[in-house]
CSV table of C-alpha atoms in Angstrom, one decimal:
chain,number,residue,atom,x,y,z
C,1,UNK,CA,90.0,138.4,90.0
C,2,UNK,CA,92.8,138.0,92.8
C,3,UNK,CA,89.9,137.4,95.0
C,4,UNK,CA,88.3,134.7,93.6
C,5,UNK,CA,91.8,133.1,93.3
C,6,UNK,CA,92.0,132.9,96.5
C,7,UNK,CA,88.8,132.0,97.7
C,8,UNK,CA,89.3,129.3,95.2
C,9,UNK,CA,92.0,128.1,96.8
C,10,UNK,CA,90.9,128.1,100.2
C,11,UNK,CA,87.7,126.3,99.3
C,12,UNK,CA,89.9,123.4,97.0
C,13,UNK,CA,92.2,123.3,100.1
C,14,UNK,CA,88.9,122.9,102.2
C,15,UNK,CA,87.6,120.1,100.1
C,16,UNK,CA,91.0,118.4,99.8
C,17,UNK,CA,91.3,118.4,103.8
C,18,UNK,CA,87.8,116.6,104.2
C,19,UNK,CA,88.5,114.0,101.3
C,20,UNK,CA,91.4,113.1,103.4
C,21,UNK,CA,90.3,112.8,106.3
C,22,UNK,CA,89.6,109.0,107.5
C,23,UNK,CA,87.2,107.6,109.7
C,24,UNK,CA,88.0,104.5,112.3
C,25,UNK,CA,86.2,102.0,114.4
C,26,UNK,CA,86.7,99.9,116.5
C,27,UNK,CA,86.8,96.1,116.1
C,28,UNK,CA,84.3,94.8,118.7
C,29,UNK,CA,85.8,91.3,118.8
C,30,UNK,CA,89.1,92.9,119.2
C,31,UNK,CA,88.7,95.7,121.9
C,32,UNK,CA,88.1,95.8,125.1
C,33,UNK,CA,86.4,99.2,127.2
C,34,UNK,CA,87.6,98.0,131.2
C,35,UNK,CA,88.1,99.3,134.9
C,36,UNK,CA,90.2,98.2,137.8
C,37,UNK,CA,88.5,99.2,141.2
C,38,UNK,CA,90.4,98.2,144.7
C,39,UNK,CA,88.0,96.3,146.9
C,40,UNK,CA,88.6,96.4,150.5
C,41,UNK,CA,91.9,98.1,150.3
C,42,UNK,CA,93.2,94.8,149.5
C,43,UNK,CA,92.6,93.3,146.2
C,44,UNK,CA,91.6,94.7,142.9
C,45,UNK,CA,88.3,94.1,140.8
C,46,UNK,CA,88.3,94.5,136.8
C,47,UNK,CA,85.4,94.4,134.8
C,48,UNK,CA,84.3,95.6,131.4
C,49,UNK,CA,81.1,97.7,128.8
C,50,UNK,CA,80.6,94.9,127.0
C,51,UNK,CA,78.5,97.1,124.6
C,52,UNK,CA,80.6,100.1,122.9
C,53,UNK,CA,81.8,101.3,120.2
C,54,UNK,CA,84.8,104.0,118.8
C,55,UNK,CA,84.9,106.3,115.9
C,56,UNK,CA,88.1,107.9,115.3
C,57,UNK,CA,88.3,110.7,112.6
C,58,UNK,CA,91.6,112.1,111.3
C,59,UNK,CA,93.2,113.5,108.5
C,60,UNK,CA,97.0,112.2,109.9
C,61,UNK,CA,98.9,109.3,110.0
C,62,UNK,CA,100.4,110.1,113.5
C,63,UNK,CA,96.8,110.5,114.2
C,64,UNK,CA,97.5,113.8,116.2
C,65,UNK,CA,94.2,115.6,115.0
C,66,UNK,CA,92.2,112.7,116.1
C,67,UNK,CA,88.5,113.2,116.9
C,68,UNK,CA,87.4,110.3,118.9
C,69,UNK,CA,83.8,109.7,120.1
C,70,UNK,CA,83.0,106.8,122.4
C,71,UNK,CA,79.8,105.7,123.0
C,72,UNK,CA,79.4,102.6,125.9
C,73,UNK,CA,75.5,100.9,127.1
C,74,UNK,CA,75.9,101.1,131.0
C,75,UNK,CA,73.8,97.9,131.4
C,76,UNK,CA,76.5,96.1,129.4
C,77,UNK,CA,78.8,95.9,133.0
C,78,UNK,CA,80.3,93.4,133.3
C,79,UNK,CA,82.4,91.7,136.2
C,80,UNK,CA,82.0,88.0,135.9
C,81,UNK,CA,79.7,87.9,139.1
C,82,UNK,CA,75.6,88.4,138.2
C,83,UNK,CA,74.7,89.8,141.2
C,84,UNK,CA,77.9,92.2,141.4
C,85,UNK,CA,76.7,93.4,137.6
C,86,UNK,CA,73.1,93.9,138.8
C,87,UNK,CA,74.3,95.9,142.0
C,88,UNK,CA,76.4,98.2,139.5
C,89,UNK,CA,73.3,98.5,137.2
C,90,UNK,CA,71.4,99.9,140.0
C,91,UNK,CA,70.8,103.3,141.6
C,92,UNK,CA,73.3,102.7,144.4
C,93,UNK,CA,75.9,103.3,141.4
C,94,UNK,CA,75.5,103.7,138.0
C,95,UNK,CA,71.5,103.6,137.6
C,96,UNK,CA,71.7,102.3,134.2
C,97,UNK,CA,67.9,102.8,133.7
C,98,UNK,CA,67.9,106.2,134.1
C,99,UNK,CA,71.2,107.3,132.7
C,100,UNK,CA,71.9,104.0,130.4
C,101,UNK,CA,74.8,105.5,128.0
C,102,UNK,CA,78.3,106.4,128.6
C,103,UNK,CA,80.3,108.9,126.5
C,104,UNK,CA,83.4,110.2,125.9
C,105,UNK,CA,84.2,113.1,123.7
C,106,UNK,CA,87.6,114.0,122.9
C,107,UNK,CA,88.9,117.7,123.0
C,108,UNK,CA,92.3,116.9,121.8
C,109,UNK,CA,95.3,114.8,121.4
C,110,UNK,CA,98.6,116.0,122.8
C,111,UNK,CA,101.8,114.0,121.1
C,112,UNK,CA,104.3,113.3,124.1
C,113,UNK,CA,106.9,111.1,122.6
C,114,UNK,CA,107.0,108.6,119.5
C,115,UNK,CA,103.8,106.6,120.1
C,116,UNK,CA,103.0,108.4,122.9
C,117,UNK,CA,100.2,111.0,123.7
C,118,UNK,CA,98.0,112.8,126.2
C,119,UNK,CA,94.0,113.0,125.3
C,120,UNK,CA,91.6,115.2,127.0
C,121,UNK,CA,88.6,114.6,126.4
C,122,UNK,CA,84.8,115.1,128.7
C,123,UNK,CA,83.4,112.1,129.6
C,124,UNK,CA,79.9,111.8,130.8
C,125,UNK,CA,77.8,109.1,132.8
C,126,UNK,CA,75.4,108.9,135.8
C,127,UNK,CA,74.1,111.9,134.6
C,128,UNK,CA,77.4,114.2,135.3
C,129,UNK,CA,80.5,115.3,132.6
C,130,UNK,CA,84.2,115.4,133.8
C,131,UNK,CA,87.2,116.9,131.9
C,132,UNK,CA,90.1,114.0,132.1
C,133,UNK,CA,92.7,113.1,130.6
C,134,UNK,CA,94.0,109.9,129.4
C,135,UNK,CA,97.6,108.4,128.2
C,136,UNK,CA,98.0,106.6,124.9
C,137,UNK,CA,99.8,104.2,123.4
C,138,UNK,CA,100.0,103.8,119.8
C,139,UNK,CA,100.8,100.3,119.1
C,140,UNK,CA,101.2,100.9,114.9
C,141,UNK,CA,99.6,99.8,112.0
C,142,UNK,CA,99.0,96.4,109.6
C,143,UNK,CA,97.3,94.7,107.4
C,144,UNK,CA,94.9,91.8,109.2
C,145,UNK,CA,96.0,89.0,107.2
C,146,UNK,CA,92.6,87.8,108.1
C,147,UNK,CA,89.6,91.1,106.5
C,148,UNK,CA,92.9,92.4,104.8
C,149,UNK,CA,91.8,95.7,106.4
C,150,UNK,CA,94.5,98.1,107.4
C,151,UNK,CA,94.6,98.1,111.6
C,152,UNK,CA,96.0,100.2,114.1
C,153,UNK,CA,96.1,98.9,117.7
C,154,UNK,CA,96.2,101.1,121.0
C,155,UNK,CA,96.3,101.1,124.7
C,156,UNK,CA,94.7,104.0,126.7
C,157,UNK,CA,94.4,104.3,130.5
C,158,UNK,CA,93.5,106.8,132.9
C,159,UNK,CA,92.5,106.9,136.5
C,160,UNK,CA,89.3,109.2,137.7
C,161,UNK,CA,87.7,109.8,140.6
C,162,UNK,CA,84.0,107.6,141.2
C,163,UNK,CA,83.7,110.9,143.8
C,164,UNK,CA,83.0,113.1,140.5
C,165,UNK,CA,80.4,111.4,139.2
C,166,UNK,CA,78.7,110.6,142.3
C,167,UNK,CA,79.2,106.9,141.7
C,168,UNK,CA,78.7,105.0,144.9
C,169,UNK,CA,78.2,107.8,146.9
C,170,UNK,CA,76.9,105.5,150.1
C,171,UNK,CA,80.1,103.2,150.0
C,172,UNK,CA,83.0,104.2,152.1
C,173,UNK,CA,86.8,104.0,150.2
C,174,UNK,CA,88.0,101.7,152.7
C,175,UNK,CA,84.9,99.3,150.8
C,176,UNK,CA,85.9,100.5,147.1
C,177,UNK,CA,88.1,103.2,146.0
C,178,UNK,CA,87.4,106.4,144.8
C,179,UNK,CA,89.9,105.8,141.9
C,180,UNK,CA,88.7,104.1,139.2
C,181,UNK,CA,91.4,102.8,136.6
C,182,UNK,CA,90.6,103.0,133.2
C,183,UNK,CA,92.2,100.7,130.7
C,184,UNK,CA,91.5,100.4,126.9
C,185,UNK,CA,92.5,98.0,124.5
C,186,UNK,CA,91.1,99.1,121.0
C,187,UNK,CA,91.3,97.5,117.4
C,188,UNK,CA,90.9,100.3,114.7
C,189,UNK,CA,89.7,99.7,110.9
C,190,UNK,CA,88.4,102.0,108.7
C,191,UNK,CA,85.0,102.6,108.6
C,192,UNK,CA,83.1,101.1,105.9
């Protein structure tokens, strides 16, 4: 009888974890997946993935068991310059036709000060996946007085190495550097 106490218990404690958990996404018209490259050693490009989308699952309000999943179309680049976009589409970089989605997967989320964290994660494109790891910022959480949805705004950047993915390979880093700047700007509401 003990036993099936406490199997009991572990499987109501189960069930009571997964009906709190909550799932996220991202607000398309209110996030924004870019890089910053430096061109010529003397100026910086940004662009964006016009095309992607976040789901966040967690079961706290700190969100410090987060499970994020990211999911970007490569032939959504976008610079502001057509031909620039096309180039990047191609096989001299990104080859969008053969490898046309981007990924990240998170590992975990590592809590380094009030609204602070680390995350490590694997990210995957151009037919490669890289262990990095990523600062964010949590910005807190409202009510848009507009869906009346609760929101939770954050920044997250990175830098990683084009190098590792084999991104460019023919282009020399005094013609674009090998660091790539990541910078996030996400919109979170819960999933419907």
């Amino acid at each position: 009888m003990k036993k099936l106490f406490i199997l009991s218990v572990i499987v109501l404690s189960s069930v009571a974890a997964m009906a709190q958990s909550k799932v996220w996404k991202n607000d398309p018209a209110h996030s924004r997946l870019g890089f910053v490259v430096k061109h010529l050693t003397i100026s910086e490009i940004s662009g964006r993935f016009a095309d992607f989308s976040v789901d966040v699952t967690t079961t706290k309000a700190d969100y410090s068991d987060a499970q994020i999943s990211v999911t970007a179309k490569v032939a959504s680049i976008d610079t502001d310059i057509e031909a620039r976009d096309n180039h990047l589409r191609s096989a001299d970089f990104f080859d969008a036709e053969k490898y046309p989605i981007l990924t990240f997967k998170s590992i975990y989320l590592k809590k380094t000060g009030q609204n602070e964290g680390k995350l490590y994660g694997n990210l995957s494109f151009h037919g490669i996946t890289k262990a990095v790891t990523l600062d964010v910022t949590y910005f807190g959480t409202v009510v848009n007085p507009m869906s009346k949805a609760e929101t939770a705004g954050f920044k997250i950047k990175g830098t990683i190495k084009r190098s590792d993915f084999n991104l460019g390979a023919n282009f020399p880093e005094a013609v674009i550097s090998d660091n790539i700047q990541i910078i996030a700007d996400v919109e979170f509401s819960p999933a419907k």
